[in-house]
């Protein structure tokens, strides 16, 4: 493996890992703060990708589609939390699993009714559709670098939100003692709604920006969901920092696995998870 | 309570008699459908041991179901039939072994973690069969010859025949129910329920909670394997879909829909679930939307999670209790 090839795989692995982080961070926040296991999280990724495709073909611009799509998915998140998720806070995880599993079926069939079952490509915006040459015959697409950059910015934004703002303080407090926070006069319900909508929008956003690379196809959310579960298990529940570390770890492991040992590439992440479970059953990080 | 138990036994015996008589009257289609339902009932009861009694919400139970199916497909020689006497125990043993290894890992976690990790291990198995040649890839493997069941040289049952297979499944369903009831009536079974309610207290009382949970996990996995084996025999092929998380979701739904922690509830749930599938995908009734039957299924699942937490058997019990109370008042 020469250096340019290695560099390409490294960048691909990081980009994939950062994308996973966007989905997994919402998942881990919803687990950690609201105590909700959300199987439908992968569906939001799928909804995002389909929104990007349909809105981009309507407006002719991926940027406009993403902007519009984010607004729509935030509204979707607020509506879902209001209508359904809210009723699950006091309930056993079992019912959370069941209800959100039902949601997956609903989303998947709605997708089939509204958008059909075909695979669609989404063009990379013309402005970003070139590559940076690395050697004579190897080059790296700019769009992938842009995705990584945007994901990094969002990760930084999320860190600042949680660590440095008043809202972040309420979120942290809410995750450690819900009742105490409420009795101090903070509207924890509103915070839960915000967190859920944020998680939905982040997952959908990941689906949107990745649509030009992955294309758009039925059941695309399932694979992402399960990988993100592995991320959360490795990183530690409710830990955004853990989600970042684990996402990058898995992104790199899977990318290099596919190049070096393609026969067992599908299993690598699960073996990694098993190893972490033996070593630290609670995950690598335990704090928000 | 005893009157309640006697009544339940009477109903269950009546149900078994009705099932035993069914192939005499039912068409081929419905005999096959009921066979499928009974197989799913075994699957759902095996999960009830974990979810309903031990408090372990597994979202990866399809792993055992699929593993046993694949075990059969790989054990059967291509052009001749294998014996059920050793393929069924071997398939169940494979599941027990898989449960022992993964159980030792997944039981280190609890709550949400447990749900995710069981799902992840099932998905790992999915990829093992999906990505490798020996598992036939995404196309799966055909099982051309159903296993034979002989005593010495005489064939006891011919599983190619619909009703023979039906009765085999019925006998196994009853056997699994009785075995599980026996297990749950033992000290071990009571300890499992104790672990569900308060694991710390059980440990303080000197029960080795981890080993008990692992034992329950292994038993449950082996019984799920039995149902997966039977399903593979019935359909004559296996593919990775039988390990998919939709299968794990479906069986969990059967347990809740019927009423967890009752054993017979999940069997009712299996019946209701498969019947709903048939209903929602009925083209004569739903026309073009029959293709989208999962939408109605999804909405039903959401409604059950919100409004029917104790399932159908909980509904019946509530009704029965109200009646009992009314009668007591009358006296």
Coordinates of C-alpha atoms in Angstrom, one line a residue:
Chain A
X1 CA 0.0 0.0 0.0
X2 CA 1.7 3.2 -1.1
X3 CA 1.2 6.5 0.7
X4 CA -1.3 8.1 -1.6
X5 CA -3.6 5.0 -1.4
X6 CA -3.2 4.9 2.3
X7 CA -4.1 8.6 2.5
X8 CA -7.2 8.1 0.4
X9 CA -8.4 5.3 2.7
X10 CA -7.6 7.3 5.8
X11 CA -9.6 10.3 4.5
X12 CA -12.5 8.0 3.5
X13 CA -12.5 6.3 6.9
X14 CA -12.5 9.7 8.7
X15 CA -15.3 11.0 6.5
X16 CA -17.4 7.9 7.1
X17 CA -16.7 8.0 10.8
X18 CA -17.6 11.7 11.0
X19 CA -20.9 11.0 9.2
X20 CA -21.7 8.2 11.6
X21 CA -21.0 10.6 14.4
X22 CA -23.8 12.9 13.2
X23 CA -26.3 10.1 13.4
X24 CA -24.9 8.5 16.6
X25 CA -24.6 11.7 18.6
X26 CA -28.3 12.3 18.3
X27 CA -29.0 8.7 19.2
X28 CA -26.7 8.8 22.3
X29 CA -28.2 12.1 23.5
X30 CA -31.7 10.8 23.2
X31 CA -30.6 7.7 25.2
X32 CA -28.5 9.5 27.7
X33 CA -30.8 12.4 28.5
X34 CA -34.2 11.2 27.7
X35 CA -33.7 7.6 28.5
X36 CA -35.3 6.6 25.2
X37 CA -34.1 3.8 22.9
X38 CA -35.0 5.0 19.5
X39 CA -34.9 2.4 16.8
X40 CA -36.4 4.8 14.3
X41 CA -33.3 6.9 14.3
X42 CA -32.1 5.2 11.1
X43 CA -35.4 6.1 9.4
X44 CA -34.6 9.8 9.9
X45 CA -31.4 9.3 8.1
X46 CA -33.4 7.7 5.2
X47 CA -36.0 10.5 5.3
X48 CA -33.2 13.0 5.1
X49 CA -31.7 11.3 2.0
X50 CA -35.0 11.1 0.2
X51 CA -35.8 14.7 1.1
X52 CA -32.5 15.8 -0.3
X53 CA -33.2 13.9 -3.5
X54 CA -36.8 15.0 -4.1
X55 CA -36.2 18.6 -3.0
X56 CA -33.0 18.9 -5.0
X57 CA -34.8 17.7 -8.1
X58 CA -37.6 20.2 -7.4
X59 CA -35.4 23.3 -6.6
X60 CA -32.4 22.3 -8.7
X61 CA -30.1 23.1 -5.8
X62 CA -28.8 20.7 -3.1
X63 CA -28.0 23.6 -0.7
X64 CA -31.6 24.8 -0.9
X65 CA -32.8 21.2 -0.5
X66 CA -30.7 20.8 2.6
X67 CA -31.9 24.1 4.1
X68 CA -35.5 23.2 3.5
X69 CA -35.0 19.6 4.6
X70 CA -33.5 20.6 7.9
X71 CA -36.5 22.8 8.7
X72 CA -38.9 20.0 7.7
X73 CA -37.1 17.4 9.8
X74 CA -36.9 19.6 12.9
X75 CA -40.7 20.0 12.6
X76 CA -41.0 16.2 12.1
X77 CA -38.9 15.7 15.3
X78 CA -41.0 18.1 17.3
X79 CA -44.3 16.5 16.1
X80 CA -43.1 13.0 16.8
X81 CA -41.9 13.9 20.3
X82 CA -45.3 15.6 21.0
X83 CA -47.5 12.9 19.6
X84 CA -45.7 9.6 20.6
X85 CA -42.3 9.8 22.3
X86 CA -43.6 11.9 25.1
X87 CA -45.8 9.0 26.2
X88 CA -42.8 6.7 26.6
X89 CA -40.7 8.5 29.2
X90 CA -42.2 6.7 32.2
X91 CA -42.5 3.4 30.4
X92 CA -40.2 0.3 30.2
X93 CA -37.6 0.1 27.4
X94 CA -39.6 -2.7 26.0
X95 CA -42.4 -0.4 24.9
X96 CA -40.0 2.1 23.5
X97 CA -38.5 -0.6 21.4
X98 CA -41.9 -1.7 20.2
X99 CA -43.2 1.7 19.4
X100 CA -40.1 2.9 17.6
X101 CA -40.0 -0.4 15.7
X102 CA -43.5 0.3 14.5
X103 CA -42.4 3.7 13.4
X104 CA -39.7 2.1 11.2
X105 CA -42.4 0.1 9.4
X106 CA -44.5 3.2 9.0
X107 CA -41.7 5.4 7.7
X108 CA -40.5 2.7 5.3
X109 CA -44.0 2.2 3.8
X110 CA -44.6 5.9 3.6
X111 CA -41.4 6.2 1.7
X112 CA -42.6 3.5 -0.6
X113 CA -46.0 5.2 -1.2
X114 CA -44.6 8.7 -1.5
X115 CA -41.3 8.2 -3.3
X116 CA -41.5 4.6 -4.7
X117 CA -38.9 1.8 -4.4
X118 CA -36.3 2.9 -7.0
X119 CA -32.7 3.8 -6.4
X120 CA -31.9 7.4 -7.2
X121 CA -28.7 9.3 -7.6
X122 CA -28.2 12.8 -6.4
X123 CA -25.7 14.9 -8.3
X124 CA -22.8 16.6 -6.4
X125 CA -23.2 20.4 -6.6
X126 CA -21.3 21.7 -9.6
X127 CA -19.2 24.0 -7.4
X128 CA -17.8 21.1 -5.4
X129 CA -17.7 18.5 -8.2
X130 CA -13.9 18.3 -8.7
X131 CA -11.1 16.3 -7.3
X132 CA -7.7 17.2 -5.9
X133 CA -4.9 15.2 -7.7
X134 CA -2.7 13.3 -5.3
X135 CA -0.5 11.3 -7.8
X136 CA -0.7 10.8 -11.5
X137 CA -3.7 8.6 -11.4
X138 CA -5.1 9.0 -7.9
X139 CA -7.2 12.0 -6.8
X140 CA -9.5 12.8 -4.0
X141 CA -13.0 14.3 -4.4
X142 CA -13.5 17.7 -2.9
X143 CA -17.1 16.9 -1.9
X144 CA -15.9 14.3 0.6
X145 CA -13.5 16.8 2.2
X146 CA -16.4 19.3 2.5
X147 CA -18.5 16.7 4.2
X148 CA -15.8 16.0 6.7
X149 CA -15.4 19.7 7.3
X150 CA -19.1 20.3 7.9
X151 CA -19.3 17.3 10.2
X152 CA -16.3 18.6 12.2
X153 CA -17.9 22.0 12.5
X154 CA -21.1 20.5 13.7
X155 CA -19.2 18.4 16.3
X156 CA -17.5 21.5 17.5
X157 CA -20.8 23.3 17.6
X158 CA -22.4 20.5 19.6
X159 CA -19.5 20.6 22.1
X160 CA -19.8 24.3 22.6
X161 CA -23.6 24.0 22.9
X162 CA -23.3 21.3 25.7
X163 CA -20.3 22.6 27.5
X164 CA -20.6 26.4 27.2
X165 CA -24.2 27.5 26.9
X166 CA -26.9 27.9 29.4
X167 CA -29.1 25.5 27.5
X168 CA -26.2 23.0 27.6
X169 CA -26.0 23.4 31.3
X170 CA -29.7 22.6 31.6
X171 CA -29.2 19.6 29.3
X172 CA -26.3 18.3 31.4
X173 CA -28.3 18.8 34.6
X174 CA -31.3 17.2 33.1
X175 CA -29.4 14.1 32.2
X176 CA -28.1 13.6 35.8
X177 CA -31.3 14.4 37.7
X178 CA -34.5 15.1 35.9
X179 CA -36.7 15.7 38.9
X180 CA -34.3 18.1 40.6
X181 CA -34.0 20.2 37.4
X182 CA -37.7 20.3 37.1
X183 CA -38.2 21.4 40.6
X184 CA -35.7 24.2 40.1
X185 CA -38.2 25.6 37.6
X186 CA -36.7 24.5 34.3
X187 CA -39.1 23.2 31.7
X188 CA -37.5 19.8 31.2
X189 CA -40.2 18.7 28.8
X190 CA -39.3 21.5 26.4
X191 CA -35.6 20.5 26.7
X192 CA -36.6 16.9 25.8
X193 CA -38.5 18.2 22.7
X194 CA -35.5 20.2 21.6
X195 CA -33.1 17.3 22.1
X196 CA -35.3 15.0 20.2
X197 CA -35.8 17.4 17.3
X198 CA -32.0 18.1 17.3
X199 CA -31.3 14.4 17.1
X200 CA -33.8 13.9 14.2
X201 CA -32.4 16.8 12.3
X202 CA -28.8 15.7 12.8
X203 CA -29.6 12.2 11.5
X204 CA -31.6 13.6 8.6
X205 CA -28.8 16.1 7.8
X206 CA -26.3 13.2 7.6
X207 CA -28.6 11.5 5.1
X208 CA -28.9 14.7 3.1
X209 CA -25.2 15.5 2.7
X210 CA -24.3 11.9 2.1
X211 CA -27.0 11.4 -0.5
X212 CA -24.7 12.4 -3.5
X213 CA -22.1 9.7 -2.3
X214 CA -24.4 6.9 -1.2
X215 CA -27.3 7.5 -3.6
X216 CA -30.8 7.1 -2.2
X217 CA -32.4 3.6 -1.8
X218 CA -35.0 1.7 0.2
X219 CA -34.1 0.4 3.7
X220 CA -31.0 2.6 3.7
X221 CA -31.6 3.5 7.3
X222 CA -31.4 0.0 8.8
X223 CA -27.7 -0.5 8.3
X224 CA -26.8 3.0 9.6
X225 CA -29.0 2.4 12.7
X226 CA -27.2 -0.8 13.7
X227 CA -23.8 0.6 13.1
X228 CA -24.8 3.5 15.3
X229 CA -25.9 1.2 18.0
X230 CA -22.4 -0.3 17.9
X231 CA -21.0 3.2 18.1
X232 CA -23.1 4.0 21.2
X233 CA -22.2 0.7 22.9
X234 CA -18.5 1.3 22.3
X235 CA -18.5 5.0 23.2
X236 CA -20.7 4.7 26.2
X237 CA -24.4 5.6 26.6
X238 CA -25.1 9.3 26.6
X239 CA -21.5 10.3 25.9
X240 CA -21.1 12.6 22.9
X241 CA -17.3 12.4 23.3
X242 CA -17.5 8.7 23.3
X243 CA -19.7 8.7 20.2
X244 CA -17.1 10.8 18.4
X245 CA -14.2 8.5 19.3
X246 CA -16.2 5.3 18.6
X247 CA -17.5 6.7 15.3
X248 CA -14.0 7.5 14.0
X249 CA -12.7 4.1 15.3
X250 CA -15.5 2.3 13.4
X251 CA -15.2 4.4 10.3
X252 CA -11.5 3.6 10.1
X253 CA -11.9 0.0 11.0
X254 CA -14.5 -0.6 8.4
X255 CA -12.8 1.3 5.6
X256 CA -9.4 -0.3 6.1
X257 CA -11.1 -3.7 6.8
X258 CA -12.8 -3.6 3.4
X259 CA -9.4 -3.0 1.7
X260 CA -7.2 -5.3 3.7
X261 CA -9.5 -8.2 4.7
X262 CA -12.6 -8.0 2.5
X263 CA -13.9 -11.4 3.5
X264 CA -14.5 -10.6 7.1
X265 CA -15.0 -6.8 6.8
X266 CA -18.7 -7.1 7.7
X267 CA -17.8 -8.6 11.0
X268 CA -15.0 -6.4 12.1
X269 CA -17.1 -3.8 13.9
X270 CA -19.0 -6.4 15.8
X271 CA -15.7 -8.1 16.9
X272 CA -14.6 -4.6 18.0
X273 CA -17.8 -4.3 20.0
X274 CA -17.3 -7.7 21.6
X275 CA -13.8 -6.8 22.6
X276 CA -15.0 -3.5 24.2
X277 CA -17.7 -5.4 26.0
X278 CA -15.2 -7.8 27.5
X279 CA -12.9 -4.9 28.5
X280 CA -15.4 -2.2 29.6
X281 CA -19.1 -3.3 29.5
X282 CA -20.2 0.3 30.1
X283 CA -18.4 1.6 27.1
X284 CA -15.3 3.8 26.8
X285 CA -16.7 7.0 28.2
X286 CA -19.3 7.6 30.8
X287 CA -19.8 11.3 31.0
X288 CA -21.7 13.6 28.6
Chain B
X1 CA -56.4 -18.3 41.9
X2 CA -56.7 -22.1 41.7
X3 CA -60.0 -21.8 40.0
X4 CA -58.3 -19.5 37.5
X5 CA -55.5 -22.0 36.9
X6 CA -58.0 -24.9 36.3
X7 CA -60.0 -22.7 33.9
X8 CA -56.8 -21.9 32.0
X9 CA -55.8 -25.5 31.8
X10 CA -59.3 -26.4 30.5
X11 CA -59.1 -23.7 27.8
X12 CA -55.6 -24.8 26.8
X13 CA -56.6 -28.5 26.5
X14 CA -59.6 -27.4 24.4
X15 CA -57.3 -25.4 22.2
X16 CA -54.9 -28.4 21.7
X17 CA -57.9 -30.6 20.9
X18 CA -59.1 -28.1 18.4
X19 CA -55.6 -27.9 16.8
X20 CA -55.4 -31.7 16.7
X21 CA -58.7 -31.9 14.8
X22 CA -58.0 -29.0 12.5
X23 CA -56.2 -30.8 9.6
X24 CA -59.3 -33.1 9.3
X25 CA -61.4 -30.2 8.3
X26 CA -59.1 -27.4 7.1
X27 CA -57.8 -26.9 3.6
X28 CA -54.2 -27.3 2.6
X29 CA -53.7 -23.5 2.7
X30 CA -55.0 -23.2 6.3
X31 CA -53.2 -26.3 7.5
X32 CA -49.9 -24.8 6.3
X33 CA -50.8 -21.5 7.8
X34 CA -51.6 -23.0 11.2
X35 CA -48.3 -25.0 11.0
X36 CA -46.5 -21.7 10.5
X37 CA -48.3 -20.1 13.4
X38 CA -47.5 -23.0 15.7
X39 CA -43.8 -22.7 14.8
X40 CA -43.9 -19.0 15.5
X41 CA -45.6 -19.8 18.8
X42 CA -42.7 -21.9 19.9
X43 CA -40.4 -19.1 18.8
X44 CA -42.4 -16.5 20.8
X45 CA -42.6 -18.7 23.9
X46 CA -38.9 -19.2 23.9
X47 CA -38.5 -15.4 23.9
X48 CA -41.1 -15.0 26.7
X49 CA -38.7 -16.9 29.0
X50 CA -36.3 -14.0 28.6
X51 CA -38.6 -11.0 28.2
X52 CA -41.5 -12.0 30.3
X53 CA -39.9 -13.9 33.1
X54 CA -36.3 -12.9 33.4
X55 CA -36.7 -9.3 32.3
X56 CA -34.2 -9.5 29.5
X57 CA -35.4 -7.6 26.4
X58 CA -33.6 -9.3 23.6
X59 CA -33.8 -7.7 20.2
X60 CA -31.7 -10.3 18.5
X61 CA -33.7 -13.5 19.0
X62 CA -33.8 -14.2 15.3
X63 CA -30.2 -15.1 15.5
X64 CA -31.1 -18.5 17.1
X65 CA -34.0 -19.0 14.7
X66 CA -31.8 -18.4 11.7
X67 CA -28.8 -20.3 13.0
X68 CA -30.8 -23.5 13.5
X69 CA -32.2 -23.2 10.0
X70 CA -28.8 -22.7 8.5
X71 CA -27.4 -25.6 10.6
X72 CA -30.0 -27.9 9.1
X73 CA -29.4 -26.6 5.6
X74 CA -25.6 -27.2 6.0
X75 CA -26.0 -30.6 7.6
X76 CA -28.4 -32.1 5.1
X77 CA -26.6 -33.9 2.2
X78 CA -27.7 -32.5 -1.1
X79 CA -29.4 -35.5 -2.6
X80 CA -30.6 -37.5 0.4
X81 CA -32.6 -36.9 3.5
X82 CA -31.0 -36.7 6.9
X83 CA -32.4 -38.1 10.1
X84 CA -34.4 -35.7 12.4
X85 CA -33.1 -37.7 15.4
X86 CA -29.7 -36.2 15.2
X87 CA -30.2 -33.0 13.0
X88 CA -32.7 -31.4 15.4
X89 CA -30.6 -31.9 18.5
X90 CA -27.5 -30.8 16.6
X91 CA -29.2 -27.6 15.4
X92 CA -30.5 -26.9 18.9
X93 CA -27.0 -27.6 20.3
X94 CA -25.5 -25.2 17.9
X95 CA -27.9 -22.5 19.1
X96 CA -27.2 -23.4 22.7
X97 CA -23.5 -23.0 22.1
X98 CA -24.0 -19.7 20.3
X99 CA -26.2 -18.5 23.2
X100 CA -23.5 -19.6 25.7
X101 CA -20.8 -17.6 24.0
X102 CA -22.8 -14.5 23.1
X103 CA -24.8 -14.7 26.4
X104 CA -21.6 -14.5 28.4
X105 CA -20.9 -11.2 26.7
X106 CA -24.4 -9.6 26.4
X107 CA -25.3 -10.4 30.0
X108 CA -22.5 -8.2 31.1
X109 CA -24.7 -5.4 30.0
X110 CA -28.2 -4.4 31.0
X111 CA -31.2 -2.2 30.0
X112 CA -30.8 -0.3 26.8
X113 CA -27.3 -1.7 26.3
X114 CA -28.6 -5.2 26.4
X115 CA -31.2 -4.5 23.7
X116 CA -28.6 -2.9 21.4
X117 CA -25.9 -5.6 22.0
X118 CA -28.3 -8.5 21.3
X119 CA -29.3 -6.8 18.1
X120 CA -25.7 -6.2 17.1
X121 CA -24.7 -9.9 17.6
X122 CA -27.7 -11.0 15.6
X123 CA -26.6 -8.6 12.9
X124 CA -23.1 -10.1 13.0
X125 CA -24.5 -13.5 12.4
X126 CA -26.6 -12.0 9.5
X127 CA -23.4 -10.8 7.9
X128 CA -21.6 -14.2 8.4
X129 CA -24.3 -15.9 6.3
X130 CA -24.8 -13.0 4.0
X131 CA -21.2 -12.3 3.0
X132 CA -19.7 -15.7 2.9
X133 CA -19.9 -18.5 0.3
X134 CA -20.6 -21.4 2.6
X135 CA -23.8 -19.7 3.7
X136 CA -25.0 -19.3 0.1
X137 CA -24.8 -15.4 0.3
X138 CA -28.0 -13.4 0.0
X139 CA -29.7 -16.1 -2.0
X140 CA -29.5 -18.6 0.8
X141 CA -29.6 -22.4 0.6
X142 CA -32.3 -24.8 -0.6
X143 CA -33.1 -27.9 1.5
X144 CA -34.2 -30.3 -1.2
X145 CA -35.1 -33.2 1.2
X146 CA -37.0 -32.9 4.4
X147 CA -35.5 -34.9 7.2
X148 CA -36.9 -38.4 7.9
X149 CA -38.0 -39.8 11.2
X150 CA -37.5 -43.5 11.5
X151 CA -37.5 -46.0 14.3
X152 CA -35.1 -48.7 13.2
X153 CA -36.2 -49.3 9.6
X154 CA -39.8 -48.2 9.9
X155 CA -40.7 -44.6 9.1
X156 CA -42.7 -43.0 11.9
X157 CA -43.7 -39.9 10.0
X158 CA -43.3 -38.8 6.5
X159 CA -42.5 -35.1 6.7
X160 CA -43.2 -34.5 3.0
X161 CA -46.8 -35.0 4.0
X162 CA -48.5 -31.9 5.2
X163 CA -50.5 -33.4 8.0
X164 CA -47.6 -35.5 9.3
X165 CA -45.5 -32.4 9.6
X166 CA -48.4 -30.6 11.2
X167 CA -48.7 -33.2 14.0
X168 CA -45.0 -33.2 14.6
X169 CA -45.1 -29.4 15.1
X170 CA -48.2 -29.7 17.3
X171 CA -46.5 -32.3 19.6
X172 CA -43.4 -30.2 19.9
X173 CA -45.4 -27.1 20.6
X174 CA -47.2 -28.8 23.5
X175 CA -43.9 -30.3 24.7
X176 CA -42.1 -26.9 24.7
X177 CA -45.0 -25.4 26.6
X178 CA -45.0 -28.2 29.2
X179 CA -41.2 -28.1 29.6
X180 CA -41.2 -24.3 30.0
X181 CA -44.0 -24.5 32.6
X182 CA -42.0 -27.1 34.4
X183 CA -38.9 -24.9 34.4
X184 CA -40.8 -21.9 35.5
X185 CA -42.5 -23.9 38.4
X186 CA -39.1 -24.9 39.7
X187 CA -36.8 -23.0 42.1
X188 CA -34.8 -22.0 39.1
X189 CA -37.9 -20.5 37.4
X190 CA -38.9 -18.6 40.6
X191 CA -35.3 -17.3 40.9
X192 CA -35.5 -15.9 37.3
X193 CA -38.7 -14.0 38.2
X194 CA -36.9 -12.8 41.3
X195 CA -34.0 -11.6 39.2
X196 CA -36.5 -9.7 37.0
X197 CA -38.0 -8.0 40.0
X198 CA -34.9 -7.3 42.0
X199 CA -31.5 -8.7 40.9
X200 CA -29.6 -7.2 43.8
X201 CA -31.8 -8.8 46.4
X202 CA -31.5 -12.2 44.6
X203 CA -27.8 -11.9 44.7
X204 CA -27.8 -10.9 48.3
X205 CA -29.9 -14.0 49.0
X206 CA -27.0 -16.0 47.5
X207 CA -28.4 -16.8 44.1
X208 CA -25.8 -16.7 41.3
X209 CA -27.8 -14.3 39.2
X210 CA -25.4 -14.2 36.3
X211 CA -25.3 -18.0 35.9
X212 CA -29.1 -18.2 36.2
X213 CA -29.6 -15.6 33.5
X214 CA -27.1 -17.3 31.3
X215 CA -28.9 -20.7 31.8
X216 CA -32.2 -19.0 30.8
X217 CA -30.5 -17.4 27.8
X218 CA -29.1 -20.8 26.6
X219 CA -32.4 -22.6 27.1
X220 CA -34.3 -19.9 25.3
X221 CA -31.8 -19.9 22.4
X222 CA -32.0 -23.7 22.0
X223 CA -35.8 -23.6 22.0
X224 CA -35.8 -20.7 19.5
X225 CA -33.5 -23.0 17.5
X226 CA -36.1 -25.7 17.5
X227 CA -38.6 -23.3 15.9
X228 CA -36.0 -22.1 13.3
X229 CA -35.3 -25.7 12.4
X230 CA -39.0 -26.5 11.9
X231 CA -39.5 -23.3 9.8
X232 CA -36.5 -24.3 7.6
X233 CA -38.1 -27.8 7.1
X234 CA -41.5 -26.2 6.3
X235 CA -40.3 -23.7 3.7
X236 CA -37.5 -25.8 2.3
X237 CA -34.9 -23.0 2.1
X238 CA -33.1 -20.6 4.3
X239 CA -31.8 -17.1 3.5
X240 CA -30.3 -14.3 5.6
X241 CA -33.7 -12.6 5.9
X242 CA -34.6 -15.2 8.7
X243 CA -31.9 -13.6 10.9
X244 CA -32.8 -10.0 10.0
X245 CA -33.8 -7.7 12.8
X246 CA -37.3 -7.5 11.3
X247 CA -37.7 -11.1 12.4
X248 CA -36.5 -10.2 15.9
X249 CA -38.9 -7.3 15.9
X250 CA -41.8 -9.5 14.8
X251 CA -41.2 -12.1 17.5
X252 CA -41.0 -9.4 20.2
X253 CA -44.2 -8.0 18.9
X254 CA -45.8 -11.4 19.2
X255 CA -44.8 -11.7 22.8
X256 CA -46.1 -8.3 23.7
X257 CA -49.3 -8.5 21.6
X258 CA -50.2 -11.8 23.2
X259 CA -49.1 -10.8 26.7
X260 CA -45.7 -11.4 28.1
X261 CA -45.0 -13.5 31.2
X262 CA -47.8 -16.0 30.5
X263 CA -46.3 -18.5 28.0
X264 CA -49.7 -19.0 26.4
X265 CA -50.0 -15.3 25.7
X266 CA -47.1 -15.3 23.2
X267 CA -48.7 -18.2 21.4
X268 CA -51.9 -16.2 21.1
X269 CA -49.7 -13.3 19.9
X270 CA -48.1 -15.5 17.2
X271 CA -51.6 -16.4 16.0
X272 CA -52.8 -12.8 16.0
X273 CA -49.6 -11.5 14.4
X274 CA -49.6 -14.0 11.5
X275 CA -53.3 -13.5 10.9
X276 CA -52.9 -9.8 10.8
X277 CA -50.1 -10.2 8.2
X278 CA -52.5 -12.3 6.1
X279 CA -55.3 -9.8 6.6
X280 CA -53.3 -6.6 5.8
X281 CA -51.7 -8.2 2.7
X282 CA -55.1 -9.5 1.4
X283 CA -55.5 -7.9 -2.1
X284 CA -59.2 -8.6 -2.3
X285 CA -59.7 -6.3 0.7
X286 CA -57.0 -3.8 0.6
X287 CA -56.4 -3.6 -3.2
X288 CA -53.3 -1.7 -4.2
X289 CA -52.5 -1.0 -0.5
X290 CA -52.1 -4.7 0.2
X291 CA -48.5 -4.3 -1.1
X292 CA -48.0 -1.8 1.8
X293 CA -49.3 -4.1 4.5
X294 CA -46.4 -3.1 6.8
X295 CA -47.9 0.3 7.2
X296 CA -51.0 -1.1 8.9
X297 CA -48.7 -3.5 10.8
X298 CA -46.6 -0.5 12.0
X299 CA -49.6 1.5 13.1
X300 CA -51.0 -1.6 15.0
X301 CA -47.6 -2.1 16.7
X302 CA -47.6 1.6 17.8
X303 CA -51.1 1.3 19.1
X304 CA -50.4 -1.9 21.0
X305 CA -47.3 -0.3 22.6
X306 CA -49.4 2.7 23.7
X307 CA -52.7 1.2 24.7
X308 CA -52.3 -2.6 25.2
X309 CA -49.1 -3.1 27.3
X310 CA -50.4 -6.3 28.8
X311 CA -51.4 -7.7 25.5
X312 CA -54.4 -9.7 24.5
X313 CA -54.2 -12.1 27.4
X314 CA -54.1 -9.1 29.8
X315 CA -57.3 -7.9 28.2
X316 CA -58.9 -11.3 28.8
X317 CA -57.6 -11.5 32.4
X318 CA -59.1 -8.0 33.1
X319 CA -62.4 -9.1 31.7
X320 CA -62.2 -12.4 33.7
X321 CA -61.4 -10.5 36.9
X322 CA -64.3 -8.1 36.4
X323 CA -66.6 -11.0 35.9
X324 CA -65.2 -12.8 39.0
X325 CA -65.7 -9.6 41.0
X326 CA -69.2 -9.2 39.7
X327 CA -70.0 -12.8 40.7
X328 CA -68.5 -12.2 44.2
X329 CA -70.7 -9.2 44.7
X330 CA -73.6 -11.2 43.6
X331 CA -72.9 -13.8 46.3

